């Protein structure tokens, strides 16, 4: 059984899908009477809803203990609260939180463990935890990663496999990985029998296969649970057959686990007074692409900038039609990211910005971006630029948007 990218989706979505209590109930149903089942999560348990943002992820790991994970890997969003918080998550978790390719100069693992070996119905199963090799500077800032080195995924797998010789019958790569890294495991890491991956929120439509080796990934936010059934030849150390299915987590058809309902309600009550406050009305639903210029306008107005620039990666949720609560903005912009402003001649701005905001070469512009984008500006997913200085620090991006919606009232 496996999930990925739950992103603190404690309650069902607007469509009634997901929610920790419903996921817990289905996992327990699937595991009932099963002596050869394990339950894994491929990163990004945290970040995406107010409970995680306000309490910096810790309650999500407390709630995850009720889900019954046997092991989990870290994801890039575990680092949103800094590397020390990741170590805190490992202490909270009643399951191993694995980080085999995140090590200190002395070889220690960030979370204390890189992999574990479990006896599953007589089969020694090694689970190796991985996160994308280009974490620092692309998905996290250098400060968030701190003194830890993030090593290449394939290099790490080959090293772990050598260490596990004679100790494991089957190796599972449990990784929060880029698409190319996940594909490379099947293509170039024959030591790995199964890859359970996360990061791409759409998941796989079908199980990926290379000979007797397999890779799986489900949709994000806990809207489905993956189940991979395998028959294993202990003599050949080879999977004989595999079958994979997606199990919908539908609150309309699943009775929630009462113990999880109680704990989720406790944490939601703590944040409700902050986020369940009316702020305006949306005349129709807004997609992430439609929200992008609105958020940029809010950032520019909050700082007096000529214009602002963000990527759609900043935007974690769409905006629903109807009466808006502050919660909608918190879900849309969960990051504790400040707006920063710099002044530049038009010719100094990179194509990523000028493609959307035409400029005159010799005119000076005040440009607002997020701290994350300013710090990681060299990343191809951000600006593909270097040397741009943004010395003026403004409000948090989310606060700028809340102020803008409160002022505008009607979004159309």
CSV table of C-alpha atoms in Angstrom, one decimal:
chain,number,residue,atom,x,y,z
A,1,UNK,CA,0.0,0.0,0.0
A,2,UNK,CA,1.3,3.4,-0.8
A,3,UNK,CA,0.6,7.2,-0.9
A,4,UNK,CA,2.6,10.3,-1.8
A,5,UNK,CA,2.2,14.1,-1.6
A,6,UNK,CA,-0.5,14.1,1.0
A,7,UNK,CA,0.3,17.8,1.6
A,8,UNK,CA,-1.5,18.0,5.0
A,9,UNK,CA,-4.9,17.4,3.3
A,10,UNK,CA,-6.5,16.6,6.6
A,11,UNK,CA,-10.1,16.9,5.4
A,12,UNK,CA,-11.7,15.9,2.1
A,13,UNK,CA,-11.4,18.2,-0.9
A,14,UNK,CA,-14.3,20.2,-2.3
A,15,UNK,CA,-15.2,17.1,-4.3
A,16,UNK,CA,-15.3,14.9,-1.2
A,17,UNK,CA,-12.1,13.1,-1.9
A,18,UNK,CA,-9.2,12.3,0.5
A,19,UNK,CA,-9.0,13.3,4.1
A,20,UNK,CA,-6.9,11.6,6.7
A,21,UNK,CA,-9.8,9.9,8.5
A,22,UNK,CA,-11.1,8.3,5.3
A,23,UNK,CA,-7.6,7.3,4.2
A,24,UNK,CA,-7.0,5.7,7.6
A,25,UNK,CA,-10.2,3.7,7.3
A,26,UNK,CA,-9.4,2.4,3.9
A,27,UNK,CA,-5.8,1.5,4.8
A,28,UNK,CA,-7.1,-0.4,7.9
A,29,UNK,CA,-9.7,-2.3,5.7
A,30,UNK,CA,-7.0,-3.3,3.2
A,31,UNK,CA,-4.7,-4.5,5.9
A,32,UNK,CA,-7.2,-6.5,7.9
A,33,UNK,CA,-6.1,-10.1,8.1
A,34,UNK,CA,-3.1,-9.4,5.9
A,35,UNK,CA,0.3,-10.7,7.1
A,36,UNK,CA,2.3,-9.6,4.1
A,37,UNK,CA,1.3,-5.9,3.8
A,38,UNK,CA,3.4,-2.8,4.2
A,39,UNK,CA,2.3,0.8,3.9
A,40,UNK,CA,4.7,3.4,2.5
A,41,UNK,CA,4.6,7.2,1.8
A,42,UNK,CA,6.9,8.8,-0.8
A,43,UNK,CA,7.4,12.2,0.7
A,44,UNK,CA,5.6,15.6,1.2
A,45,UNK,CA,3.3,14.7,4.1
A,46,UNK,CA,3.4,18.4,5.0
A,47,UNK,CA,2.7,21.8,3.5
A,48,UNK,CA,-0.6,22.8,1.9
A,49,UNK,CA,-3.2,23.6,4.6
A,50,UNK,CA,-3.3,26.0,7.5
A,51,UNK,CA,-2.6,23.4,10.2
A,52,UNK,CA,0.7,22.6,8.6
A,53,UNK,CA,1.6,26.2,7.8
A,54,UNK,CA,0.7,27.7,11.3
A,55,UNK,CA,2.2,24.8,13.3
A,56,UNK,CA,5.2,24.2,10.9
A,57,UNK,CA,4.3,20.6,10.0
A,58,UNK,CA,4.5,18.9,13.4
A,59,UNK,CA,0.8,18.1,13.8
A,60,UNK,CA,0.7,16.4,10.4
A,61,UNK,CA,3.3,13.9,11.6
A,62,UNK,CA,1.4,13.4,14.8
A,63,UNK,CA,-1.7,12.6,12.7
A,64,UNK,CA,0.3,10.5,10.3
A,65,UNK,CA,1.1,8.2,13.2
A,66,UNK,CA,-2.6,7.2,13.1
A,67,UNK,CA,-2.4,6.2,9.5
A,68,UNK,CA,-0.1,3.2,10.2
A,69,UNK,CA,2.9,3.9,7.9
A,70,UNK,CA,5.7,1.3,8.0
A,71,UNK,CA,8.2,3.8,6.5
A,72,UNK,CA,8.3,7.1,4.6
A,73,UNK,CA,10.8,9.1,2.7
A,74,UNK,CA,11.3,12.9,3.0
A,75,UNK,CA,10.0,15.1,0.3
A,76,UNK,CA,11.2,18.6,-0.8
A,77,UNK,CA,8.4,20.2,1.2
A,78,UNK,CA,9.5,18.7,4.4
A,79,UNK,CA,12.4,21.2,4.1
A,80,UNK,CA,10.1,24.2,3.8
A,81,UNK,CA,10.4,24.6,7.6
A,82,UNK,CA,14.2,24.0,7.6
A,83,UNK,CA,16.4,21.0,8.0
A,84,UNK,CA,16.1,21.1,11.8
A,85,UNK,CA,12.3,20.7,11.4
A,86,UNK,CA,12.9,17.6,9.3
A,87,UNK,CA,14.8,16.1,12.2
A,88,UNK,CA,11.9,17.0,14.4
A,89,UNK,CA,9.5,15.1,12.1
A,90,UNK,CA,11.7,12.0,12.4
A,91,UNK,CA,11.5,12.2,16.2
A,92,UNK,CA,7.6,12.6,16.1
A,93,UNK,CA,7.1,9.8,13.6
A,94,UNK,CA,6.4,6.3,15.0
A,95,UNK,CA,7.7,5.0,11.6
A,96,UNK,CA,11.2,5.4,10.0
A,97,UNK,CA,11.6,8.6,8.1
A,98,UNK,CA,14.3,7.8,5.6
A,99,UNK,CA,16.8,10.0,3.8
A,100,UNK,CA,19.6,7.8,2.3
A,101,UNK,CA,20.9,10.5,0.0
A,102,UNK,CA,20.9,13.4,2.5
A,103,UNK,CA,24.0,13.1,4.6
A,104,UNK,CA,26.4,15.2,6.6
A,105,UNK,CA,30.1,15.4,6.0
A,106,UNK,CA,30.6,12.7,8.6
A,107,UNK,CA,28.3,10.3,6.7
A,108,UNK,CA,25.3,10.7,9.2
A,109,UNK,CA,21.9,10.7,7.7
A,110,UNK,CA,19.7,13.8,8.2
A,111,UNK,CA,16.9,11.8,9.7
A,112,UNK,CA,19.1,9.2,11.4
A,113,UNK,CA,18.3,6.4,8.9
A,114,UNK,CA,18.8,6.0,5.2
A,115,UNK,CA,17.1,2.6,4.9
A,116,UNK,CA,15.5,-0.1,6.9
A,117,UNK,CA,15.1,-3.9,6.4
A,118,UNK,CA,11.8,-5.5,7.3
A,119,UNK,CA,10.8,-9.1,7.4
A,120,UNK,CA,7.6,-9.4,5.4
A,121,UNK,CA,6.2,-12.9,5.4
A,122,UNK,CA,9.7,-14.3,5.4
A,123,UNK,CA,11.0,-12.0,2.7
A,124,UNK,CA,13.7,-9.5,3.8
A,125,UNK,CA,12.5,-6.2,2.3
A,126,UNK,CA,14.9,-3.3,2.2
A,127,UNK,CA,13.3,0.2,1.9
A,128,UNK,CA,15.7,2.9,0.8
A,129,UNK,CA,14.5,6.5,1.3
A,130,UNK,CA,15.4,9.1,-1.4
A,131,UNK,CA,14.7,12.7,-2.3
A,132,UNK,CA,15.5,14.4,-5.6
A,133,UNK,CA,19.2,15.1,-6.1
A,134,UNK,CA,18.8,18.7,-7.2
A,135,UNK,CA,16.8,19.6,-4.1
A,136,UNK,CA,19.0,22.6,-3.0
A,137,UNK,CA,18.7,25.6,-5.2
A,138,UNK,CA,15.6,24.3,-7.1
A,139,UNK,CA,13.0,23.0,-4.6
A,140,UNK,CA,14.6,24.3,-1.4
A,141,UNK,CA,16.9,27.1,-0.6
A,142,UNK,CA,20.4,26.5,0.6
A,143,UNK,CA,19.5,27.7,4.1
A,144,UNK,CA,16.6,25.2,4.3
A,145,UNK,CA,19.0,22.3,3.4
A,146,UNK,CA,21.8,23.7,5.6
A,147,UNK,CA,25.0,21.7,6.0
A,148,UNK,CA,23.6,18.5,4.5
A,149,UNK,CA,24.7,17.1,1.2
A,150,UNK,CA,22.1,15.8,-1.2
A,151,UNK,CA,23.7,13.1,-3.3
A,152,UNK,CA,22.7,11.8,-6.7
A,153,UNK,CA,19.9,9.2,-6.6
A,154,UNK,CA,21.5,6.5,-8.7
A,155,UNK,CA,24.8,6.8,-6.9
A,156,UNK,CA,23.0,6.4,-3.6
A,157,UNK,CA,21.0,3.4,-4.7
A,158,UNK,CA,24.1,1.6,-6.0
A,159,UNK,CA,25.9,2.3,-2.7
A,160,UNK,CA,22.9,1.1,-0.6
A,161,UNK,CA,22.6,-2.1,-2.7
A,162,UNK,CA,26.2,-3.0,-2.0
A,163,UNK,CA,25.7,-2.5,1.7
A,164,UNK,CA,22.5,-4.6,1.6
A,165,UNK,CA,24.1,-7.6,-0.1
A,166,UNK,CA,23.3,-10.7,1.9
A,167,UNK,CA,20.9,-8.7,4.1
A,168,UNK,CA,17.9,-8.2,1.8
A,169,UNK,CA,16.0,-10.3,-0.7
A,170,UNK,CA,14.1,-7.4,-2.3
A,171,UNK,CA,14.9,-3.7,-2.5
A,172,UNK,CA,12.3,-1.0,-2.7
A,173,UNK,CA,13.3,2.6,-3.7
A,174,UNK,CA,11.0,4.9,-1.8
A,175,UNK,CA,11.6,8.2,-3.3
A,176,UNK,CA,10.3,11.8,-3.8
A,177,UNK,CA,11.9,12.2,-7.2
A,178,UNK,CA,12.0,14.0,-10.5
A,179,UNK,CA,10.5,12.3,-13.5
A,180,UNK,CA,13.9,11.6,-15.0
A,181,UNK,CA,15.2,10.2,-11.7
A,182,UNK,CA,12.3,7.8,-11.3
A,183,UNK,CA,12.7,6.6,-14.9
A,184,UNK,CA,16.4,6.1,-14.4
A,185,UNK,CA,15.8,3.7,-11.5
A,186,UNK,CA,13.9,1.4,-13.7
A,187,UNK,CA,16.4,1.8,-16.6
A,188,UNK,CA,19.7,1.9,-14.7
A,189,UNK,CA,19.3,0.4,-11.2
A,190,UNK,CA,18.7,-3.4,-11.6
A,191,UNK,CA,19.2,-3.9,-7.9
A,192,UNK,CA,15.8,-2.2,-7.3
A,193,UNK,CA,12.8,-4.5,-7.7
A,194,UNK,CA,10.1,-1.8,-6.9
A,195,UNK,CA,10.2,2.0,-7.0
A,196,UNK,CA,7.4,3.7,-5.0
A,197,UNK,CA,7.7,7.4,-5.9
A,198,UNK,CA,6.1,10.8,-5.4
A,199,UNK,CA,6.4,14.4,-6.4
A,200,UNK,CA,4.4,14.4,-9.7
A,201,UNK,CA,0.9,15.1,-8.4
A,202,UNK,CA,-0.9,13.4,-11.3
A,203,UNK,CA,0.7,10.1,-10.5
A,204,UNK,CA,0.9,7.2,-13.1
A,205,UNK,CA,-2.0,6.2,-15.2
A,206,UNK,CA,-0.5,2.7,-15.4
A,207,UNK,CA,2.2,0.8,-13.5
A,208,UNK,CA,5.7,1.3,-15.1
A,209,UNK,CA,7.6,-1.9,-15.8
A,210,UNK,CA,11.1,-3.0,-17.0
A,211,UNK,CA,11.3,-6.8,-17.0
A,212,UNK,CA,10.5,-8.0,-13.5
A,213,UNK,CA,10.9,-4.6,-12.0
A,214,UNK,CA,8.1,-2.0,-11.4
A,215,UNK,CA,7.4,1.6,-10.4
A,216,UNK,CA,4.2,3.1,-9.1
A,217,UNK,CA,2.9,6.6,-8.0
A,218,UNK,CA,-0.6,7.7,-7.1
A,219,UNK,CA,-2.3,11.1,-7.3
A,220,UNK,CA,-1.6,13.7,-4.6
A,221,UNK,CA,-3.6,14.9,-1.6
A,222,UNK,CA,-4.7,11.4,-0.5
A,223,UNK,CA,-7.5,11.2,-3.1
A,224,UNK,CA,-6.4,7.6,-3.9
A,225,UNK,CA,-4.4,4.8,-2.2
A,226,UNK,CA,-2.1,2.6,-4.3
A,227,UNK,CA,-2.1,-1.2,-3.9
A,228,UNK,CA,0.7,-3.2,-5.5
A,229,UNK,CA,0.3,-7.0,-5.2
A,230,UNK,CA,3.5,-9.0,-6.0
A,231,UNK,CA,4.4,-12.7,-6.1
A,232,UNK,CA,8.1,-13.1,-5.3
A,233,UNK,CA,10.5,-16.0,-6.0
A,234,UNK,CA,12.7,-16.1,-2.9
A,235,UNK,CA,15.3,-18.4,-4.6
A,236,UNK,CA,15.8,-16.2,-7.7
A,237,UNK,CA,15.2,-12.9,-5.8
A,238,UNK,CA,12.8,-11.9,-8.5
A,239,UNK,CA,9.2,-10.8,-8.8
A,240,UNK,CA,7.2,-13.3,-10.7
A,241,UNK,CA,4.1,-11.2,-11.2
A,242,UNK,CA,2.7,-7.8,-10.1
A,243,UNK,CA,-0.7,-6.2,-10.2
A,244,UNK,CA,-1.4,-2.6,-9.3
A,245,UNK,CA,-4.6,-0.6,-8.7
A,246,UNK,CA,-5.7,2.8,-7.5
A,247,UNK,CA,-8.3,2.8,-4.7
A,248,UNK,CA,-10.3,6.0,-4.6
A,249,UNK,CA,-10.6,7.6,-1.1
A,250,UNK,CA,-14.2,8.9,-1.4
A,251,UNK,CA,-15.8,10.3,1.7
A,252,UNK,CA,-19.2,9.6,0.2
A,253,UNK,CA,-18.6,5.8,0.3
A,254,UNK,CA,-16.1,5.3,3.1
A,255,UNK,CA,-16.9,5.6,6.8
A,256,UNK,CA,-14.1,7.6,8.5
A,257,UNK,CA,-11.9,6.3,11.3
A,258,UNK,CA,-13.4,7.8,14.4
A,259,UNK,CA,-10.1,8.2,16.2
A,260,UNK,CA,-8.6,10.2,13.3
A,261,UNK,CA,-11.8,12.3,12.9
A,262,UNK,CA,-11.4,13.3,16.6
A,263,UNK,CA,-7.7,14.3,16.2
A,264,UNK,CA,-8.2,16.1,12.9
A,265,UNK,CA,-11.1,18.1,14.4
A,266,UNK,CA,-8.9,19.2,17.3
A,267,UNK,CA,-6.3,20.7,15.1
A,268,UNK,CA,-8.8,22.2,12.6
A,269,UNK,CA,-10.5,24.0,15.6
A,270,UNK,CA,-7.2,25.5,16.5
A,271,UNK,CA,-6.8,27.3,13.2
A,272,UNK,CA,-10.4,28.0,12.4
A,273,UNK,CA,-10.6,31.3,14.2
A,274,UNK,CA,-7.7,32.5,12.0
A,275,UNK,CA,-8.7,31.1,8.6
A,276,UNK,CA,-12.5,30.7,8.6
A,277,UNK,CA,-13.1,34.4,8.2
A,278,UNK,CA,-15.1,35.8,5.3
A,279,UNK,CA,-12.9,38.1,3.0
A,280,UNK,CA,-14.9,38.4,-0.3
A,281,UNK,CA,-16.6,36.6,-3.1
A,282,UNK,CA,-15.4,34.9,-6.3
A,283,UNK,CA,-17.9,35.2,-9.2
A,284,UNK,CA,-16.5,32.1,-10.8
A,285,UNK,CA,-13.7,29.5,-10.2
A,286,UNK,CA,-10.2,30.6,-10.9
A,287,UNK,CA,-7.4,28.3,-12.2
A,288,UNK,CA,-3.8,28.7,-11.2
A,289,UNK,CA,-3.0,30.5,-14.5
A,290,UNK,CA,-5.9,32.9,-13.9
A,291,UNK,CA,-4.7,33.5,-10.3
A,292,UNK,CA,-1.1,34.3,-11.3
A,293,UNK,CA,-1.7,37.9,-12.6
A,294,UNK,CA,-4.0,38.6,-9.6
A,295,UNK,CA,-1.4,37.5,-7.1
A,296,UNK,CA,1.2,39.5,-9.0
A,297,UNK,CA,-1.0,42.6,-8.8
A,298,UNK,CA,-1.5,42.1,-5.1
A,299,UNK,CA,2.3,41.9,-4.6
A,300,UNK,CA,2.9,45.0,-6.7
A,301,UNK,CA,0.2,47.0,-4.9
A,302,UNK,CA,1.5,45.9,-1.5
A,303,UNK,CA,5.1,47.1,-2.2
A,304,UNK,CA,4.6,49.9,-4.7
A,305,UNK,CA,6.4,47.9,-7.4
A,306,UNK,CA,5.8,48.6,-11.1
A,307,UNK,CA,5.0,44.9,-11.5
A,308,UNK,CA,5.6,41.5,-9.8
A,309,UNK,CA,6.6,38.2,-11.2
A,310,UNK,CA,5.8,34.7,-9.8
A,311,UNK,CA,5.7,31.2,-11.2
A,312,UNK,CA,2.7,29.0,-11.0
A,313,UNK,CA,4.7,26.7,-8.7
A,314,UNK,CA,3.9,29.3,-6.0
A,315,UNK,CA,0.2,28.6,-6.3
A,316,UNK,CA,-0.8,25.4,-4.6
A,317,UNK,CA,-4.6,25.5,-5.1
A,318,UNK,CA,-7.3,27.0,-7.2
A,319,UNK,CA,-9.9,29.5,-6.0
A,320,UNK,CA,-13.5,28.3,-5.7
A,321,UNK,CA,-16.6,30.1,-6.8
A,322,UNK,CA,-18.7,31.8,-4.1
A,323,UNK,CA,-18.1,33.3,-0.7
A,324,UNK,CA,-14.4,33.3,0.1
A,325,UNK,CA,-12.8,32.5,3.5
A,326,UNK,CA,-9.3,33.4,4.3
A,327,UNK,CA,-8.7,29.6,4.3
A,328,UNK,CA,-8.9,29.7,0.5
A,329,UNK,CA,-5.9,32.0,0.3
A,330,UNK,CA,-4.0,30.0,2.9
A,331,UNK,CA,-4.6,26.9,0.9
A,332,UNK,CA,-3.6,28.7,-2.3
A,333,UNK,CA,-0.4,30.3,-0.8
A,334,UNK,CA,0.7,28.1,2.1
A,335,UNK,CA,4.4,29.2,2.1
A,336,UNK,CA,5.8,31.6,4.7
A,337,UNK,CA,7.4,33.6,1.9
A,338,UNK,CA,7.9,37.3,1.9
A,339,UNK,CA,7.7,39.6,-1.1
A,340,UNK,CA,11.0,41.3,-1.9
A,341,UNK,CA,11.6,44.2,-4.3
A,342,UNK,CA,14.6,45.3,-6.4
A,343,UNK,CA,15.2,48.1,-8.9
A,344,UNK,CA,16.5,47.3,-12.4
A,345,UNK,CA,17.0,48.8,-15.8
A,346,UNK,CA,14.8,47.0,-18.3
A,347,UNK,CA,17.8,45.6,-20.1
A,348,UNK,CA,19.0,43.9,-16.8
A,349,UNK,CA,15.8,41.8,-16.4
A,350,UNK,CA,15.9,38.2,-17.7
A,351,UNK,CA,13.6,36.9,-20.5
A,352,UNK,CA,11.5,35.0,-18.0
A,353,UNK,CA,10.2,38.3,-16.7
A,354,UNK,CA,10.2,40.4,-19.9
A,355,UNK,CA,8.3,37.7,-21.8
A,356,UNK,CA,5.3,38.6,-19.6
A,357,UNK,CA,6.2,42.2,-18.7
A,358,UNK,CA,7.5,44.1,-21.7
A,359,UNK,CA,10.0,46.8,-20.7
A,360,UNK,CA,12.1,49.6,-22.2
A,361,UNK,CA,15.8,48.9,-22.0
A,362,UNK,CA,16.9,52.2,-20.3
A,363,UNK,CA,13.9,52.7,-18.1
A,364,UNK,CA,14.2,51.7,-14.4
A,365,UNK,CA,11.6,49.4,-12.9
A,366,UNK,CA,10.8,48.3,-9.3
A,367,UNK,CA,10.1,44.5,-9.5
A,368,UNK,CA,8.6,42.4,-6.8
A,369,UNK,CA,9.2,38.6,-6.4
A,370,UNK,CA,9.2,36.2,-3.6
A,371,UNK,CA,12.2,35.5,-1.4
A,372,UNK,CA,12.2,31.9,-2.6
A,373,UNK,CA,12.4,33.0,-6.2
A,374,UNK,CA,15.1,35.7,-5.4
A,375,UNK,CA,17.2,33.1,-3.6
A,376,UNK,CA,16.8,30.4,-6.2
A,377,UNK,CA,16.8,32.7,-9.2
A,378,UNK,CA,19.4,30.7,-11.1
A,379,UNK,CA,17.1,27.7,-11.3
A,380,UNK,CA,15.5,27.0,-14.7
A,381,UNK,CA,12.2,26.7,-12.9
A,382,UNK,CA,12.6,30.3,-11.6
A,383,UNK,CA,14.4,33.0,-13.6
A,384,UNK,CA,17.5,31.3,-15.1
A,385,UNK,CA,19.4,34.4,-13.9
A,386,UNK,CA,22.1,35.4,-11.5
A,387,UNK,CA,23.1,38.6,-9.8
A,388,UNK,CA,19.7,40.2,-9.4
A,389,UNK,CA,19.4,41.9,-6.0
A,390,UNK,CA,16.1,42.4,-4.2
A,391,UNK,CA,17.0,44.3,-1.0
A,392,UNK,CA,13.6,45.6,0.1
A,393,UNK,CA,11.6,43.1,2.2
A,394,UNK,CA,7.8,43.5,2.1
A,395,UNK,CA,4.9,41.6,3.6
A,396,UNK,CA,4.3,37.9,3.2
A,397,UNK,CA,2.9,37.0,-0.2
A,398,UNK,CA,-0.2,35.4,1.4
A,399,UNK,CA,-0.8,38.6,3.5
A,400,UNK,CA,-0.5,40.7,0.4
A,401,UNK,CA,-3.2,38.6,-1.3
A,402,UNK,CA,-5.5,38.6,1.7
A,403,UNK,CA,-5.3,42.4,1.8
A,404,UNK,CA,-6.0,42.7,-1.9
A,405,UNK,CA,-9.0,40.4,-1.8
A,406,UNK,CA,-10.3,42.2,1.4
A,407,UNK,CA,-10.0,45.5,-0.4
A,408,UNK,CA,-11.5,44.3,-3.7
A,409,UNK,CA,-14.3,42.2,-2.1
A,410,UNK,CA,-15.6,40.9,-5.5
A,411,UNK,CA,-13.3,38.9,-7.7
A,412,UNK,CA,-14.5,38.6,-11.3
